[in-house]
Amino acid sequence: MAATSRVDSQGKAPSSAPMPRILSGIQPSGQLHLGNWAGAVRQWVELQETQESFIFVASYHALTTVKKPEELRHAVRQIAVDLVALGIDPARTCLYAQQDVPEVTELAWLLSCVCPMSLADKGVSFKDKTAKGFEANLGLYTYPILQAADILGPDSDIVPVGKDQIQHIEIARDLAGKFNALYGEVFKLPAWRLHPESDVLPGIDGQKMSKSYGNTIDPFQDEKPLRKRIMSIVSDSTPVDQPKDPDSDATFRIFRAVAGKADPRTIELERKYREPPAGGFGYGHAKQALFEMLLERFAAARTRRAQLMADPAEIDRILAQGAQRARVLVRATVDRARRACGLA
Ligand code: AMP
């Protein structure tokens, strides 16, 4: 997809343009995992330094699959805590829960009225989730339309996401384009953005890391179960003294995604895969290296999370403030859209 003219391929605006607005979200449908961090959260943390940021906890979306009220209530707060622990700064980022900005559902309706069935039929998420055994409900089917409302409501310029979400951003752009063509220039067309080192992160079974595959790694898990989890990552049976292909190994790919391609530890690990040192180098050694690197990389976040969990009122205050700000923006967009289509 071509980026909008207001941003370049790195998601930066030309110097004369106003600060671009980024928007993204994450579903509270399970524990935040390393795939979420690598694909999405780390770029949100980086971008909030230079861009106006909006991040939301996608609770209406989670309702399509999470059917236990207490579980959902808990997960909304927990994901918000995890985001702040990982570096989302409420002083820089407007952090809110989707359910506190109900205007997005009205916007989703307006968008659904310009959405051809054929476009909704394309949604990969519906096919993916129903293939995994989730109920084929209409919320799941129309998920990309609500997501378009999430994105278009606050007039966002850039949507930083993992690769698996690109199609949904394209649908949001298509819907905005259709609405604009019919009623005039109501919506900005946003651009998606991937992290420069973005890849779809594999889980412990080598497939895409995903809450619904039960193959995730939780950066906040206690040390002992975390080590056990990492030791259970799939690997082939190449003996310790034989060269191994790092690019096809889940342990190495996770290490590289988290530490970074240019990190000396990644370079050293890759060398050991390709040329095992005297005495050999096995997957067990690589997993131990991954475990130690993860503990180091997320040490500060783990401490911060423990502090935040001791003070639940703080996260509620952050979410309430965020929602107050987001609602004003989304209401203005909905009113603009209502006027344009004849509902005023
Ligand atoms: P979700 O958990 O589906 O709400 O996704 C939240 C964000 O994490 C989205 O931007 C996804 O693209 C990203 N994400 C989820 N799983 C992965 C993965 N295995 N690799 C990279 N990014 C991911």
Short mmCIF file of C-alpha atoms and ligand atoms in Angstrom, two decimals:
data_model
loop_
_atom_site.label_atom_id
_atom_site.label_comp_id
_atom_site.label_asym_id
_atom_site.label_seq_id
_atom_site.Cartn_x
_atom_site.Cartn_y
_atom_site.Cartn_z
CA MET A 1 0.00 0.00 0.00
CA ALA A 2 1.21 3.53 -0.66
CA ALA A 3 1.48 5.65 2.47
CA THR A 4 -0.67 8.78 2.53
CA SER A 5 1.13 11.86 1.26
CA ARG A 6 1.38 13.22 4.79
CA VAL A 7 3.78 10.51 5.98
CA ASP A 8 6.86 8.83 4.56
CA SER A 9 7.62 5.11 4.58
CA GLN A 10 8.95 5.32 8.12
CA GLY A 11 5.73 6.87 9.31
CA LYS A 12 7.36 10.28 9.76
CA ALA A 13 5.75 13.46 8.55
CA PRO A 14 7.50 16.01 6.35
CA SER A 15 8.80 18.79 8.62
CA SER A 16 6.14 21.30 7.53
CA ALA A 17 3.25 18.96 8.41
CA PRO A 18 1.60 18.83 11.86
CA MET A 19 2.71 16.02 14.19
CA PRO A 20 1.16 12.79 12.85
CA ARG A 21 -1.29 10.97 15.04
CA ILE A 22 -0.72 7.27 15.62
CA LEU A 23 -3.40 4.87 16.74
CA SER A 24 -3.35 1.18 17.53
CA GLY A 25 -4.93 -1.36 19.83
CA ILE A 26 -4.67 -4.75 21.43
CA GLN A 27 -7.37 -7.21 22.42
CA PRO A 28 -7.82 -8.17 26.07
CA SER A 29 -8.47 -11.77 25.13
CA GLY A 30 -5.60 -13.32 27.04
CA GLN A 31 -2.20 -12.49 28.42
CA LEU A 32 -0.09 -10.06 26.35
CA HIS A 33 2.72 -12.04 24.71
CA LEU A 34 6.10 -11.54 23.07
CA GLY A 35 4.48 -11.47 19.57
CA ASN A 36 2.36 -8.48 20.63
CA TRP A 37 5.45 -6.79 22.00
CA ALA A 38 7.67 -7.48 18.96
CA GLY A 39 5.05 -6.64 16.34
CA ALA A 40 3.24 -3.78 17.98
CA VAL A 41 3.98 -2.59 21.53
CA ARG A 42 7.65 -1.77 21.06
CA GLN A 43 6.89 0.52 18.13
CA TRP A 44 4.15 2.22 20.14
CA VAL A 45 6.71 2.92 22.87
CA GLU A 46 9.23 4.29 20.35
CA LEU A 47 6.70 6.37 18.40
CA GLN A 48 5.14 8.05 21.42
CA GLU A 49 8.39 10.03 21.74
CA THR A 50 7.82 11.87 18.47
CA GLN A 51 4.15 11.42 17.54
CA GLU A 52 0.78 12.08 19.07
CA SER A 53 -0.26 8.64 20.27
CA PHE A 54 -3.56 6.88 20.92
CA ILE A 55 -3.54 3.28 22.13
CA PHE A 56 -6.68 1.42 23.13
CA VAL A 57 -7.60 -1.86 24.78
CA ALA A 58 -9.96 -3.47 22.25
CA SER A 59 -12.62 -4.75 24.64
CA TYR A 60 -15.57 -4.68 22.19
CA HIS A 61 -13.48 -6.82 19.86
CA ALA A 62 -12.63 -9.22 22.68
CA LEU A 63 -16.34 -9.66 23.36
CA THR A 64 -16.57 -11.62 20.10
CA THR A 65 -14.66 -14.48 21.73
CA VAL A 66 -14.45 -13.86 25.50
CA LYS A 67 -17.77 -14.84 27.08
CA LYS A 68 -16.94 -14.65 30.79
CA PRO A 69 -17.65 -11.16 32.20
CA GLU A 70 -15.17 -11.41 35.08
CA GLU A 71 -12.45 -12.63 32.74
CA LEU A 72 -13.03 -9.70 30.38
CA ARG A 73 -13.13 -7.13 33.21
CA HIS A 74 -9.86 -8.46 34.59
CA ALA A 75 -8.17 -8.67 31.17
CA VAL A 76 -8.95 -5.06 30.24
CA ARG A 77 -7.19 -3.77 33.34
CA GLN A 78 -4.36 -6.31 33.06
CA ILE A 79 -3.51 -5.43 29.46
CA ALA A 80 -3.51 -1.73 30.37
CA VAL A 81 -1.15 -2.44 33.29
CA ASP A 82 1.12 -4.48 31.02
CA LEU A 83 1.26 -1.73 28.40
CA VAL A 84 2.24 0.88 30.96
CA ALA A 85 4.81 -1.52 32.47
CA LEU A 86 6.31 -2.05 28.99
CA GLY A 87 6.78 1.68 28.51
CA ILE A 88 3.51 3.21 27.31
CA ASP A 89 3.67 6.54 29.10
CA PRO A 90 0.21 7.96 29.91
CA ALA A 91 1.72 11.45 29.86
CA ARG A 92 2.61 10.94 26.19
CA THR A 93 0.04 8.40 25.01
CA CYS A 94 -3.72 8.63 25.31
CA LEU A 95 -4.44 5.13 26.67
CA TYR A 96 -8.11 4.10 26.84
CA ALA A 97 -10.47 1.15 26.84
CA GLN A 98 -12.63 0.86 23.72
CA GLN A 99 -15.79 0.31 25.81
CA ASP A 100 -15.37 3.81 27.29
CA VAL A 101 -15.64 5.38 23.82
CA PRO A 102 -19.01 3.96 22.70
CA GLU A 103 -19.12 6.45 19.80
CA VAL A 104 -16.99 3.97 17.83
CA THR A 105 -19.98 1.63 17.61
CA GLU A 106 -22.09 4.36 15.99
CA LEU A 107 -19.30 5.05 13.55
CA ALA A 108 -19.03 1.33 12.80
CA TRP A 109 -22.71 1.37 11.83
CA LEU A 110 -22.26 4.30 9.46
CA LEU A 111 -19.30 2.49 7.88
CA SER A 112 -21.14 -0.82 7.65
CA CYS A 113 -23.74 0.88 5.45
CA VAL A 114 -21.07 1.52 2.79
CA CYS A 115 -19.35 -1.85 3.25
CA PRO A 116 -20.06 -4.35 0.45
CA MET A 117 -20.54 -7.91 1.68
CA SER A 118 -17.65 -8.89 -0.59
CA LEU A 119 -15.28 -6.67 1.42
CA ALA A 120 -16.41 -8.08 4.77
CA ASP A 121 -16.10 -11.59 3.27
CA LYS A 122 -12.40 -11.01 2.74
CA GLY A 123 -11.66 -10.56 6.48
CA VAL A 124 -8.87 -12.98 7.42
CA SER A 125 -9.59 -12.74 11.12
CA PHE A 126 -13.09 -14.27 10.78
CA LYS A 127 -11.74 -17.21 8.79
CA ASP A 128 -8.82 -17.62 11.15
CA LYS A 129 -10.89 -17.51 14.36
CA THR A 130 -13.70 -19.76 13.12
CA ALA A 131 -11.12 -22.24 11.82
CA LYS A 132 -9.80 -22.35 15.39
CA GLY A 133 -13.25 -23.29 16.64
CA PHE A 134 -14.60 -19.93 17.81
CA GLU A 135 -18.33 -19.38 17.29
CA ALA A 136 -19.02 -17.74 13.91
CA ASN A 137 -20.91 -14.74 15.35
CA LEU A 138 -21.68 -11.52 13.48
CA GLY A 139 -19.37 -9.49 15.74
CA LEU A 140 -16.48 -11.59 14.54
CA TYR A 141 -17.61 -11.24 10.93
CA THR A 142 -17.91 -7.45 11.09
CA TYR A 143 -14.74 -7.04 13.17
CA PRO A 144 -12.87 -5.16 10.41
CA ILE A 145 -15.69 -2.57 10.28
CA LEU A 146 -15.46 -1.84 14.00
CA GLN A 147 -11.70 -1.75 13.61
CA ALA A 148 -12.09 0.79 10.79
CA ALA A 149 -14.18 2.92 13.18
CA ASP A 150 -11.47 2.62 15.85
CA ILE A 151 -8.89 3.87 13.37
CA LEU A 152 -10.91 6.55 11.57
CA GLY A 153 -12.64 7.91 14.69
CA PRO A 154 -9.64 9.76 16.13
CA ASP A 155 -8.47 10.89 12.63
CA SER A 156 -5.31 8.83 12.86
CA ASP A 157 -2.51 9.14 10.32
CA ILE A 158 -0.48 6.03 11.09
CA VAL A 159 -1.47 2.62 12.44
CA PRO A 160 1.57 0.76 13.81
CA VAL A 161 0.77 -2.96 13.80
CA GLY A 162 2.16 -6.44 13.27
CA LYS A 163 2.10 -7.97 9.75
CA ASP A 164 -1.04 -9.98 10.47
CA GLN A 165 -3.07 -6.77 10.73
CA ILE A 166 -2.18 -5.16 7.40
CA GLN A 167 -5.30 -6.47 5.64
CA HIS A 168 -7.55 -4.90 8.27
CA ILE A 169 -5.95 -1.49 7.84
CA GLU A 170 -6.45 -1.83 4.09
CA ILE A 171 -10.16 -2.50 4.74
CA ALA A 172 -10.33 0.64 6.91
CA ARG A 173 -8.80 2.64 4.06
CA ASP A 174 -11.25 1.12 1.56
CA LEU A 175 -14.22 1.99 3.77
CA ALA A 176 -13.00 5.53 4.36
CA GLY A 177 -12.48 5.93 0.61
CA LYS A 178 -15.99 4.64 -0.17
CA PHE A 179 -17.61 6.92 2.41
CA ASN A 180 -15.63 9.93 1.16
CA ALA A 181 -16.49 9.17 -2.47
CA LEU A 182 -20.18 9.08 -1.60
CA TYR A 183 -20.47 11.93 0.91
CA GLY A 184 -17.39 14.15 0.56
CA GLU A 185 -14.09 14.31 2.45
CA VAL A 186 -15.07 13.08 5.91
CA PHE A 187 -12.25 10.70 6.83
CA LYS A 188 -8.46 10.83 6.68
CA LEU A 189 -6.94 7.75 5.04
CA PRO A 190 -4.39 6.28 7.48
CA ALA A 191 -1.21 4.34 6.64
CA TRP A 192 -0.11 1.15 8.34
CA ARG A 193 3.38 0.88 9.77
CA LEU A 194 5.47 -2.17 10.60
CA HIS A 195 8.41 -2.17 12.97
CA PRO A 196 11.60 -2.02 10.84
CA GLU A 197 12.59 -5.48 12.13
CA SER A 198 9.07 -6.77 11.99
CA ASP A 199 8.36 -10.40 11.26
CA VAL A 200 5.52 -12.60 12.40
CA LEU A 201 6.96 -13.95 15.64
CA PRO A 202 6.77 -17.73 16.01
CA GLY A 203 5.43 -19.35 19.16
CA ILE A 204 6.88 -22.31 21.03
CA ASP A 205 5.47 -24.68 18.38
CA GLY A 206 6.96 -22.75 15.45
CA GLN A 207 3.55 -21.43 14.20
CA LYS A 208 2.61 -17.74 14.54
CA MET A 209 2.66 -16.82 18.23
CA SER A 210 -1.00 -16.31 19.10
CA LYS A 211 -3.18 -16.37 22.20
CA SER A 212 -5.56 -18.72 20.44
CA TYR A 213 -2.86 -21.26 19.53
CA GLY A 214 -1.78 -21.62 23.17
CA ASN A 215 1.85 -21.23 22.04
CA THR A 216 2.74 -17.87 23.53
CA ILE A 217 5.59 -16.67 25.71
CA ASP A 218 4.56 -14.23 28.42
CA PRO A 219 7.36 -11.74 29.21
CA PHE A 220 5.93 -11.36 32.72
CA GLN A 221 5.77 -15.03 33.62
CA ASP A 222 7.60 -16.11 36.82
CA GLU A 223 11.15 -17.26 36.22
CA LYS A 224 10.72 -20.99 36.76
CA PRO A 225 7.68 -21.52 34.49
CA LEU A 226 9.18 -19.07 31.98
CA ARG A 227 12.35 -21.18 31.75
CA LYS A 228 10.28 -24.34 31.40
CA ARG A 229 8.24 -22.72 28.63
CA ILE A 230 11.34 -21.66 26.73
CA MET A 231 12.89 -25.12 27.10
CA SER A 232 9.75 -26.52 25.41
CA ILE A 233 10.25 -24.55 22.16
CA VAL A 234 10.28 -26.95 19.21
CA SER A 235 13.61 -27.73 17.58
CA ASP A 236 14.89 -30.35 15.15
CA SER A 237 17.23 -33.17 16.04
CA THR A 238 20.50 -31.79 14.62
CA PRO A 239 23.30 -33.01 16.95
CA VAL A 240 25.26 -30.46 19.05
CA ASP A 241 28.40 -30.68 16.92
CA GLN A 242 26.59 -30.07 13.60
CA PRO A 243 25.81 -26.63 12.03
CA LYS A 244 22.21 -25.47 12.39
CA ASP A 245 20.07 -23.08 10.36
CA PRO A 246 19.19 -20.14 12.64
CA ASP A 247 16.56 -18.74 10.28
CA SER A 248 14.35 -21.81 10.51
CA ASP A 249 14.66 -22.18 14.29
CA ALA A 250 11.99 -20.64 16.53
CA THR A 251 14.38 -20.07 19.46
CA PHE A 252 16.79 -18.05 17.32
CA ARG A 253 14.02 -16.09 15.60
CA ILE A 254 12.52 -15.10 18.94
CA PHE A 255 15.97 -14.15 20.27
CA ARG A 256 16.71 -12.01 17.21
CA ALA A 257 13.31 -10.30 17.30
CA VAL A 258 13.66 -9.30 20.94
CA ALA A 259 17.39 -8.50 21.19
CA GLY A 260 17.59 -7.00 17.67
CA LYS A 261 19.51 -8.09 14.56
CA ALA A 262 22.51 -5.88 15.26
CA ASP A 263 22.86 -6.83 18.94
CA PRO A 264 26.26 -8.48 19.60
CA ARG A 265 24.48 -11.31 21.44
CA THR A 266 22.39 -12.08 18.35
CA ILE A 267 25.46 -12.05 16.11
CA GLU A 268 27.33 -14.34 18.52
CA LEU A 269 24.38 -16.72 18.77
CA GLU A 270 24.00 -16.88 14.99
CA ARG A 271 27.72 -17.71 14.67
CA LYS A 272 27.35 -20.57 17.16
CA TYR A 273 24.41 -21.98 15.18
CA ARG A 274 26.38 -21.92 11.94
CA GLU A 275 29.77 -22.96 13.37
CA PRO A 276 29.36 -24.86 16.64
CA PRO A 277 32.38 -24.27 18.91
CA ALA A 278 34.56 -27.14 20.21
CA GLY A 279 32.39 -29.14 22.60
CA GLY A 280 29.33 -28.39 20.48
CA PHE A 281 26.38 -26.04 20.68
CA GLY A 282 22.88 -27.43 21.04
CA TYR A 283 19.37 -26.01 21.10
CA GLY A 284 19.38 -26.30 24.90
CA HIS A 285 22.22 -23.75 25.02
CA ALA A 286 20.32 -21.44 22.69
CA LYS A 287 17.19 -21.69 24.83
CA GLN A 288 19.17 -20.89 27.98
CA ALA A 289 20.60 -17.82 26.20
CA LEU A 290 17.07 -16.76 25.22
CA PHE A 291 15.82 -17.19 28.79
CA GLU A 292 18.65 -15.05 30.22
CA MET A 293 18.25 -12.36 27.57
CA LEU A 294 14.48 -12.14 28.18
CA LEU A 295 14.94 -11.79 31.92
CA GLU A 296 17.41 -8.98 31.37
CA ARG A 297 15.37 -7.25 28.64
CA PHE A 298 12.15 -7.21 30.66
CA ALA A 299 13.58 -6.78 34.19
CA ALA A 300 12.49 -3.14 34.53
CA ALA A 301 9.05 -3.87 33.04
CA ARG A 302 8.53 -6.73 35.48
CA THR A 303 9.30 -4.48 38.45
CA ARG A 304 7.07 -1.69 37.16
CA ARG A 305 4.23 -4.16 36.59
CA ALA A 306 4.39 -5.40 40.17
CA GLN A 307 4.13 -1.78 41.39
CA LEU A 308 1.17 -1.02 39.12
CA MET A 309 -0.66 -4.16 40.19
CA ALA A 310 -0.42 -3.05 43.78
CA ASP A 311 -2.36 0.12 42.91
CA PRO A 312 -5.38 -0.72 40.68
CA ALA A 313 -6.91 2.75 41.15
CA GLU A 314 -3.98 4.25 39.25
CA ILE A 315 -4.67 2.27 36.06
CA ASP A 316 -8.40 3.07 36.31
CA ARG A 317 -7.53 6.76 36.53
CA ILE A 318 -5.23 6.51 33.48
CA LEU A 319 -7.93 4.76 31.42
CA ALA A 320 -10.63 7.24 32.48
CA GLN A 321 -8.49 10.23 31.49
CA GLY A 322 -7.62 8.64 28.17
CA ALA A 323 -11.25 7.91 27.36
CA GLN A 324 -12.27 11.47 28.14
CA ARG A 325 -9.81 12.78 25.56
CA ALA A 326 -10.51 10.12 22.91
CA ARG A 327 -14.29 10.58 23.15
CA VAL A 328 -14.11 14.23 22.19
CA LEU A 329 -12.20 13.39 19.01
CA VAL A 330 -14.35 10.43 18.02
CA ARG A 331 -17.59 12.35 18.73
CA ALA A 332 -16.44 15.12 16.39
CA THR A 333 -15.73 12.60 13.62
CA VAL A 334 -19.07 10.85 14.10
CA ASP A 335 -20.90 14.19 13.96
CA ARG A 336 -19.06 15.07 10.76
CA ALA A 337 -20.01 11.71 9.25
CA ARG A 338 -23.65 12.04 10.39
CA ARG A 339 -23.98 15.50 8.82
CA ALA A 340 -22.37 14.28 5.60
CA CYS A 341 -24.72 11.33 5.15
CA GLY A 342 -27.91 13.20 5.99
CA LEU A 343 -28.49 12.25 9.63
CA ALA A 344 -27.97 15.68 11.14
P1 AMP B 1 -4.04 -8.85 19.05
O1 AMP B 1 -3.45 -9.66 20.13
O2 AMP B 1 -4.60 -9.70 17.93
O3 AMP B 1 -4.99 -7.80 19.55
O4 AMP B 1 -2.81 -8.09 18.36
C1 AMP B 1 -2.22 -6.91 18.91
C2 AMP B 1 -1.04 -6.50 18.04
O5 AMP B 1 0.00 -7.50 18.15
C3 AMP B 1 -1.37 -6.40 16.53
O6 AMP B 1 -0.75 -5.24 16.00
C4 AMP B 1 -0.77 -7.64 15.94
O7 AMP B 1 -0.35 -7.44 14.61
C5 AMP B 1 0.45 -7.89 16.84
N1 AMP B 1 0.79 -9.32 16.88
C6 AMP B 1 0.04 -10.33 17.42
N2 AMP B 1 0.66 -11.52 17.29
C7 AMP B 1 1.84 -11.28 16.65
C8 AMP B 1 2.94 -12.10 16.23
N3 AMP B 1 2.97 -13.43 16.45
N4 AMP B 1 3.99 -11.51 15.60
C9 AMP B 1 3.98 -10.16 15.38
N5 AMP B 1 2.99 -9.33 15.76
C10 AMP B 1 1.92 -9.87 16.38
#
